[in-house]
């Protein structure tokens, strides 16, 4: 019996520096039944020459050239519309997929029909492809933690995902959320009780590139992230929430604030947990402790530690959570 087809969407724009490595990592997958949809969004560099060479080597590669530069979101949605596979995979033009990525992901989705989108753990690489010692450790694997944390942090590493085609074709990326299209999509799926998950091992290499779109648009991404978070937290709680509290609960405050706002943000954090009616697990408890402490640490950073009440809060909070809080706080301080 033939394995289900995986459609790999690889958008590129002036990606000549790393494009060859990205394509090679997909072509060399141990899972063979794939189609590779390269969406060239008007590249003006040597990208065309690179993927043209690969077309001659591998008939699974299909090129779609946009007449004009239409942007990432429209290119992604175009790829979703063109995809023929039972599953759709994302792939960024400057990253690398480990060769058994699709084999592991397809196997998991075939055996877990309740999961619709599956990400993986990732390791960070530098401009030269060298693996750095740290992993991208902002993702979670326990269903309760993943569901709760998705309101504050990216629950999935977007380039690592494999999704059921039917889900993405009915839930495309929203053009109104430039710089946070992935985050908005995952929260939209979450609000529809469409389940996502992560595999707890590295199947994706995420490149830290100072010239990447992500780095150039960091401030815009923070603003867009807070906008999406506010939208879906308000939908969950069915009430308006102050923008400043959203910034705090996301550990992204833009200015100094009163101690009451800090208290209110921690209360909001707990309220979101209660509304979701999810099961408390060891990992989720640890996440709540760590995130609460991070909120206080960020408060100190923004206010430069001047208000004494922030210091009191920072001292008291770890003791409320006892050993786990103290251990985490010491780790952050030593850093």
mmCIF file of C-alpha atoms in Angstrom, residues 7-282:
data_model
loop_
_atom_site.group_PDB
_atom_site.id
_atom_site.type_symbol
_atom_site.label_atom_id
_atom_site.label_comp_id
_atom_site.label_asym_id
_atom_site.label_seq_id
_atom_site.Cartn_x
_atom_site.Cartn_y
_atom_site.Cartn_z
ATOM 1 C CA UNK A 7 2.933 18.300 -0.267
ATOM 2 C CA UNK A 8 5.902 20.393 0.862
ATOM 3 C CA UNK A 9 5.341 24.149 0.529
ATOM 4 C CA UNK A 10 8.630 26.024 0.209
ATOM 5 C CA UNK A 11 8.164 29.771 -0.409
ATOM 6 C CA UNK A 12 11.283 31.673 -1.394
ATOM 7 C CA UNK A 13 12.257 35.265 -2.055
ATOM 8 C CA UNK A 14 15.906 36.125 -2.734
ATOM 9 C CA UNK A 15 16.964 33.015 -0.819
ATOM 10 C CA UNK A 16 20.013 32.031 -2.877
ATOM 11 C CA UNK A 17 22.369 31.778 0.102
ATOM 12 C CA UNK A 18 20.623 28.836 1.782
ATOM 13 C CA UNK A 19 18.068 27.593 -0.769
ATOM 14 C CA UNK A 20 20.212 24.737 -2.069
ATOM 15 C CA UNK A 21 20.629 23.276 1.429
ATOM 16 C CA UNK A 22 16.896 23.582 2.110
ATOM 17 C CA UNK A 23 15.914 21.797 -1.116
ATOM 18 C CA UNK A 24 18.568 19.115 -0.614
ATOM 19 C CA UNK A 25 17.246 18.338 2.866
ATOM 20 C CA UNK A 26 13.755 17.737 1.416
ATOM 21 C CA UNK A 27 14.897 15.746 -1.619
ATOM 22 C CA UNK A 28 16.922 13.443 0.666
ATOM 23 C CA UNK A 29 14.008 12.599 2.977
ATOM 24 C CA UNK A 30 13.632 8.892 3.730
ATOM 25 C CA UNK A 31 9.904 9.369 3.134
ATOM 26 C CA UNK A 32 9.681 9.293 -0.659
ATOM 27 C CA UNK A 33 6.072 10.060 -1.618
ATOM 28 C CA UNK A 34 6.320 13.847 -1.665
ATOM 29 C CA UNK A 35 5.754 16.760 -4.010
ATOM 30 C CA UNK A 36 7.863 19.869 -3.470
ATOM 31 C CA UNK A 37 6.043 23.089 -4.329
ATOM 32 C CA UNK A 38 8.552 25.931 -4.575
ATOM 33 C CA UNK A 39 6.719 29.265 -4.647
ATOM 34 C CA UNK A 40 9.126 31.890 -6.018
ATOM 35 C CA UNK A 41 7.789 35.273 -4.938
ATOM 36 C CA UNK A 42 9.615 37.373 -7.521
ATOM 37 C CA UNK A 43 13.211 36.615 -6.531
ATOM 38 C CA UNK A 44 15.805 38.935 -8.057
ATOM 39 C CA UNK A 45 18.879 36.926 -7.067
ATOM 40 C CA UNK A 46 20.219 33.540 -8.196
ATOM 41 C CA UNK A 47 17.354 31.506 -6.673
ATOM 42 C CA UNK A 48 15.934 30.483 -10.065
ATOM 43 C CA UNK A 49 19.243 29.022 -11.218
ATOM 44 C CA UNK A 50 19.470 26.991 -8.008
ATOM 45 C CA UNK A 51 16.020 25.409 -8.148
ATOM 46 C CA UNK A 52 16.237 24.954 -11.938
ATOM 47 C CA UNK A 53 19.232 22.683 -11.385
ATOM 48 C CA UNK A 54 17.203 20.591 -8.940
ATOM 49 C CA UNK A 55 14.252 20.247 -11.354
ATOM 50 C CA UNK A 56 16.520 18.339 -13.734
ATOM 51 C CA UNK A 57 17.473 15.933 -10.940
ATOM 52 C CA UNK A 58 14.102 15.334 -9.268
ATOM 53 C CA UNK A 59 10.679 15.238 -10.940
ATOM 54 C CA UNK A 60 8.930 15.709 -7.584
ATOM 55 C CA UNK A 61 9.863 19.408 -7.631
ATOM 56 C CA UNK A 62 7.289 21.808 -9.090
ATOM 57 C CA UNK A 63 7.998 25.525 -9.521
ATOM 58 C CA UNK A 64 5.400 28.272 -9.315
ATOM 59 C CA UNK A 65 6.633 31.790 -10.064
ATOM 60 C CA UNK A 66 4.549 34.729 -8.925
ATOM 61 C CA UNK A 67 4.359 37.442 -11.574
ATOM 62 C CA UNK A 68 4.750 40.049 -8.847
ATOM 63 C CA UNK A 69 5.940 39.968 -5.263
ATOM 64 C CA UNK A 70 2.726 39.109 -3.393
ATOM 65 C CA UNK A 71 4.223 38.466 0.045
ATOM 66 C CA UNK A 72 4.616 35.443 2.286
ATOM 67 C CA UNK A 73 0.989 34.985 3.375
ATOM 68 C CA UNK A 74 -0.438 34.967 -0.156
ATOM 69 C CA UNK A 75 2.388 32.676 -1.298
ATOM 70 C CA UNK A 76 1.626 30.225 1.509
ATOM 71 C CA UNK A 77 -2.089 30.237 0.710
ATOM 72 C CA UNK A 78 -1.283 29.714 -2.962
ATOM 73 C CA UNK A 79 0.780 26.680 -2.011
ATOM 74 C CA UNK A 80 -2.054 25.308 0.129
ATOM 75 C CA UNK A 81 -4.488 25.666 -2.789
ATOM 76 C CA UNK A 82 -2.083 23.909 -5.171
ATOM 77 C CA UNK A 83 -1.233 21.065 -2.778
ATOM 78 C CA UNK A 84 -2.426 17.613 -3.837
ATOM 79 C CA UNK A 85 -1.262 15.679 -0.791
ATOM 80 C CA UNK A 86 -3.170 14.204 2.116
ATOM 81 C CA UNK A 87 -0.685 16.099 4.283
ATOM 82 C CA UNK A 88 0.899 19.538 3.860
ATOM 83 C CA UNK A 89 4.348 20.391 5.235
ATOM 84 C CA UNK A 90 5.921 23.821 5.732
ATOM 85 C CA UNK A 91 9.551 24.455 4.953
ATOM 86 C CA UNK A 92 11.492 27.727 5.137
ATOM 87 C CA UNK A 93 14.094 28.457 2.472
ATOM 88 C CA UNK A 94 16.902 29.048 4.991
ATOM 89 C CA UNK A 95 16.277 26.040 7.259
ATOM 90 C CA UNK A 96 17.049 22.319 7.074
ATOM 91 C CA UNK A 97 14.844 19.274 7.668
ATOM 92 C CA UNK A 98 16.418 16.181 9.231
ATOM 93 C CA UNK A 99 16.167 13.320 6.721
ATOM 94 C CA UNK A 100 13.602 11.231 8.646
ATOM 95 C CA UNK A 101 11.370 14.199 9.547
ATOM 96 C CA UNK A 102 8.412 13.313 7.286
ATOM 97 C CA UNK A 103 8.626 9.602 8.039
ATOM 98 C CA UNK A 104 8.256 10.308 11.768
ATOM 99 C CA UNK A 105 5.529 12.923 11.323
ATOM 100 C CA UNK A 106 3.382 10.909 8.902
ATOM 101 C CA UNK A 107 3.647 7.850 11.142
ATOM 102 C CA UNK A 108 2.482 9.875 14.148
ATOM 103 C CA UNK A 109 -0.485 11.455 12.351
ATOM 104 C CA UNK A 110 -1.562 8.088 10.930
ATOM 105 C CA UNK A 111 -1.653 6.681 14.462
ATOM 106 C CA UNK A 112 -3.169 9.751 16.154
ATOM 107 C CA UNK A 113 -6.231 10.756 14.168
ATOM 108 C CA UNK A 114 -7.297 13.380 16.725
ATOM 109 C CA UNK A 115 -4.177 15.477 15.977
ATOM 110 C CA UNK A 116 -4.432 17.784 12.949
ATOM 111 C CA UNK A 117 -1.155 19.741 13.011
ATOM 112 C CA UNK A 118 2.165 18.315 14.178
ATOM 113 C CA UNK A 119 5.353 20.252 14.862
ATOM 114 C CA UNK A 120 8.723 19.040 16.087
ATOM 115 C CA UNK A 121 11.505 20.103 18.361
ATOM 116 C CA UNK A 122 14.182 22.127 16.575
ATOM 117 C CA UNK A 123 17.842 22.882 17.014
ATOM 118 C CA UNK A 124 19.253 26.292 16.215
ATOM 119 C CA UNK A 125 22.004 26.605 13.606
ATOM 120 C CA UNK A 126 24.110 29.612 12.662
ATOM 121 C CA UNK A 127 24.693 31.199 9.250
ATOM 122 C CA UNK A 128 27.202 28.475 8.405
ATOM 123 C CA UNK A 129 24.926 25.580 9.339
ATOM 124 C CA UNK A 130 26.772 24.847 12.574
ATOM 125 C CA UNK A 131 24.514 23.459 15.274
ATOM 126 C CA UNK A 132 24.503 25.644 18.350
ATOM 127 C CA UNK A 133 24.375 24.127 21.809
ATOM 128 C CA UNK A 134 20.907 25.420 22.550
ATOM 129 C CA UNK A 135 17.602 24.123 21.231
ATOM 130 C CA UNK A 136 14.524 26.144 20.425
ATOM 131 C CA UNK A 137 12.988 25.373 23.811
ATOM 132 C CA UNK A 138 9.866 27.521 23.629
ATOM 133 C CA UNK A 139 7.611 24.641 22.556
ATOM 134 C CA UNK A 140 5.818 22.125 24.766
ATOM 135 C CA UNK A 141 4.731 18.532 24.370
ATOM 136 C CA UNK A 142 2.103 17.874 27.033
ATOM 137 C CA UNK A 143 -1.387 18.612 25.552
ATOM 138 C CA UNK A 144 -2.470 20.710 28.561
ATOM 139 C CA UNK A 145 0.686 22.846 28.507
ATOM 140 C CA UNK A 146 0.536 23.229 24.740
ATOM 141 C CA UNK A 147 -3.082 24.399 24.804
ATOM 142 C CA UNK A 148 -2.529 26.857 27.659
ATOM 143 C CA UNK A 149 0.823 28.272 26.540
ATOM 144 C CA UNK A 150 -0.425 28.877 22.990
ATOM 145 C CA UNK A 151 -2.088 32.106 24.185
ATOM 146 C CA UNK A 152 1.305 33.585 25.107
ATOM 147 C CA UNK A 153 3.998 31.900 23.021
ATOM 148 C CA UNK A 154 4.292 30.250 19.621
ATOM 149 C CA UNK A 155 3.084 26.670 20.242
ATOM 150 C CA UNK A 156 4.714 25.331 17.072
ATOM 151 C CA UNK A 157 7.872 26.038 15.103
ATOM 152 C CA UNK A 158 6.122 26.995 11.879
ATOM 153 C CA UNK A 159 8.668 25.554 9.448
ATOM 154 C CA UNK A 160 8.522 22.172 11.169
ATOM 155 C CA UNK A 161 4.792 21.520 10.869
ATOM 156 C CA UNK A 162 2.999 18.748 9.018
ATOM 157 C CA UNK A 163 -0.767 19.239 8.835
ATOM 158 C CA UNK A 164 -3.755 17.406 7.484
ATOM 159 C CA UNK A 165 -4.475 18.996 4.124
ATOM 160 C CA UNK A 166 -8.205 19.314 4.834
ATOM 161 C CA UNK A 167 -7.495 21.444 7.918
ATOM 162 C CA UNK A 168 -5.250 23.965 6.143
ATOM 163 C CA UNK A 169 -7.447 24.168 3.051
ATOM 164 C CA UNK A 170 -10.354 25.154 5.315
ATOM 165 C CA UNK A 171 -8.239 27.402 7.560
ATOM 166 C CA UNK A 172 -5.810 29.392 5.449
ATOM 167 C CA UNK A 173 -3.454 32.090 6.718
ATOM 168 C CA UNK A 174 -5.193 35.415 7.402
ATOM 169 C CA UNK A 175 -3.946 38.408 5.398
ATOM 170 C CA UNK A 176 -4.895 40.745 8.245
ATOM 171 C CA UNK A 177 -2.170 39.320 10.485
ATOM 172 C CA UNK A 178 1.100 40.091 8.761
ATOM 173 C CA UNK A 179 4.108 39.264 10.979
ATOM 174 C CA UNK A 180 1.995 36.878 13.109
ATOM 175 C CA UNK A 181 0.137 34.774 10.552
ATOM 176 C CA UNK A 182 1.328 31.490 12.076
ATOM 177 C CA UNK A 183 0.513 32.456 15.672
ATOM 178 C CA UNK A 184 -2.973 33.606 14.615
ATOM 179 C CA UNK A 185 -3.632 30.376 12.730
ATOM 180 C CA UNK A 186 -2.657 28.154 15.672
ATOM 181 C CA UNK A 187 -4.866 30.147 18.056
ATOM 182 C CA UNK A 188 -7.737 30.058 15.562
ATOM 183 C CA UNK A 189 -7.442 26.274 15.359
ATOM 184 C CA UNK A 190 -7.228 26.131 19.150
ATOM 185 C CA UNK A 191 -10.460 28.151 19.425
ATOM 186 C CA UNK A 192 -12.140 25.566 17.159
ATOM 187 C CA UNK A 193 -10.841 22.681 19.314
ATOM 188 C CA UNK A 194 -8.645 21.461 16.454
ATOM 189 C CA UNK A 195 -5.758 19.730 18.199
ATOM 190 C CA UNK A 196 -2.073 20.365 17.604
ATOM 191 C CA UNK A 197 0.971 18.534 18.971
ATOM 192 C CA UNK A 198 4.776 18.471 18.947
ATOM 193 C CA UNK A 199 7.196 15.572 18.616
ATOM 194 C CA UNK A 200 9.755 15.745 21.452
ATOM 195 C CA UNK A 201 12.858 15.220 19.340
ATOM 196 C CA UNK A 202 14.810 17.348 16.878
ATOM 197 C CA UNK A 203 13.672 16.959 13.275
ATOM 198 C CA UNK A 204 14.248 20.529 12.123
ATOM 199 C CA UNK A 205 17.226 22.881 12.073
ATOM 200 C CA UNK A 206 16.202 26.510 12.522
ATOM 201 C CA UNK A 207 18.694 29.032 11.184
ATOM 202 C CA UNK A 208 19.524 32.215 13.065
ATOM 203 C CA UNK A 209 20.147 34.634 10.226
ATOM 204 C CA UNK A 210 20.639 38.364 10.976
ATOM 205 C CA UNK A 211 19.418 39.211 7.478
ATOM 206 C CA UNK A 212 16.214 37.168 7.708
ATOM 207 C CA UNK A 213 12.745 38.692 7.508
ATOM 208 C CA UNK A 214 12.095 37.605 11.109
ATOM 209 C CA UNK A 215 15.035 39.563 12.495
ATOM 210 C CA UNK A 216 14.367 42.666 10.407
ATOM 211 C CA UNK A 217 10.743 42.783 11.521
ATOM 212 C CA UNK A 218 11.222 41.897 15.185
ATOM 213 C CA UNK A 219 9.421 44.977 16.567
ATOM 214 C CA UNK A 220 6.531 44.496 14.150
ATOM 215 C CA UNK A 221 6.313 40.853 15.204
ATOM 216 C CA UNK A 222 6.070 41.776 18.885
ATOM 217 C CA UNK A 223 3.230 44.214 18.188
ATOM 218 C CA UNK A 224 1.446 41.717 15.955
ATOM 219 C CA UNK A 225 1.911 38.945 18.523
ATOM 220 C CA UNK A 226 0.300 41.058 21.241
ATOM 221 C CA UNK A 227 -2.559 41.953 18.885
ATOM 222 C CA UNK A 228 -3.336 38.292 18.181
ATOM 223 C CA UNK A 229 -2.976 37.301 21.818
ATOM 224 C CA UNK A 230 -5.376 40.069 22.871
ATOM 225 C CA UNK A 231 -7.944 39.047 20.258
ATOM 226 C CA UNK A 232 -8.106 35.403 21.323
ATOM 227 C CA UNK A 233 -7.810 35.997 25.068
ATOM 228 C CA UNK A 234 -10.785 38.357 24.811
ATOM 229 C CA UNK A 235 -12.696 35.737 22.821
ATOM 230 C CA UNK A 236 -11.916 33.122 25.457
ATOM 231 C CA UNK A 237 -12.885 35.302 28.423
ATOM 232 C CA UNK A 238 -15.680 37.123 26.577
ATOM 233 C CA UNK A 239 -14.543 40.506 27.868
ATOM 234 C CA UNK A 240 -12.220 43.358 26.940
ATOM 235 C CA UNK A 241 -8.678 43.187 28.308
ATOM 236 C CA UNK A 242 -6.344 46.184 28.575
ATOM 237 C CA UNK A 243 -3.517 46.164 26.070
ATOM 238 C CA UNK A 244 -0.956 46.773 28.827
ATOM 239 C CA UNK A 245 -2.016 43.557 30.592
ATOM 240 C CA UNK A 246 -1.596 41.617 27.353
ATOM 241 C CA UNK A 247 1.935 43.003 27.007
ATOM 242 C CA UNK A 248 2.711 41.958 30.571
ATOM 243 C CA UNK A 249 1.240 38.482 30.366
ATOM 244 C CA UNK A 250 3.220 37.931 27.151
ATOM 245 C CA UNK A 251 6.443 39.190 28.802
ATOM 246 C CA UNK A 252 6.584 42.027 26.269
ATOM 247 C CA UNK A 253 5.914 45.258 28.214
ATOM 248 C CA UNK A 254 6.757 48.371 26.214
ATOM 249 C CA UNK A 255 6.867 50.808 29.126
ATOM 250 C CA UNK A 256 6.961 51.129 32.898
ATOM 251 C CA UNK A 257 3.714 50.430 34.739
ATOM 252 C CA UNK A 258 2.087 50.496 38.161
ATOM 253 C CA UNK A 259 2.376 47.554 40.546
ATOM 254 C CA UNK A 260 -1.392 46.972 40.277
ATOM 255 C CA UNK A 261 -0.966 46.209 36.570
ATOM 256 C CA UNK A 262 1.556 43.520 37.447
ATOM 257 C CA UNK A 263 -0.869 41.975 39.932
ATOM 258 C CA UNK A 264 -3.689 42.190 37.382
ATOM 259 C CA UNK A 265 -1.576 40.487 34.721
ATOM 260 C CA UNK A 266 -0.833 37.559 37.043
ATOM 261 C CA UNK A 267 -4.558 37.345 37.848
ATOM 262 C CA UNK A 268 -5.329 37.354 34.118
ATOM 263 C CA UNK A 269 -2.813 34.564 33.621
ATOM 264 C CA UNK A 270 -4.634 32.413 36.189
ATOM 265 C CA UNK A 271 -8.065 33.337 34.806
ATOM 266 C CA UNK A 272 -7.105 32.078 31.344
ATOM 267 C CA UNK A 273 -6.075 28.770 32.887
ATOM 268 C CA UNK A 274 -9.411 28.383 34.699
ATOM 269 C CA UNK A 275 -11.475 29.190 31.612
ATOM 270 C CA UNK A 276 -9.760 26.520 29.535
ATOM 271 C CA UNK A 277 -10.686 23.744 31.985
ATOM 272 C CA UNK A 278 -7.548 21.767 31.287
ATOM 273 C CA UNK A 279 -5.888 19.110 33.398
ATOM 274 C CA UNK A 280 -3.034 20.248 35.631
ATOM 275 C CA UNK A 281 0.124 18.267 34.912
ATOM 276 C CA UNK A 282 3.677 18.463 36.211
#
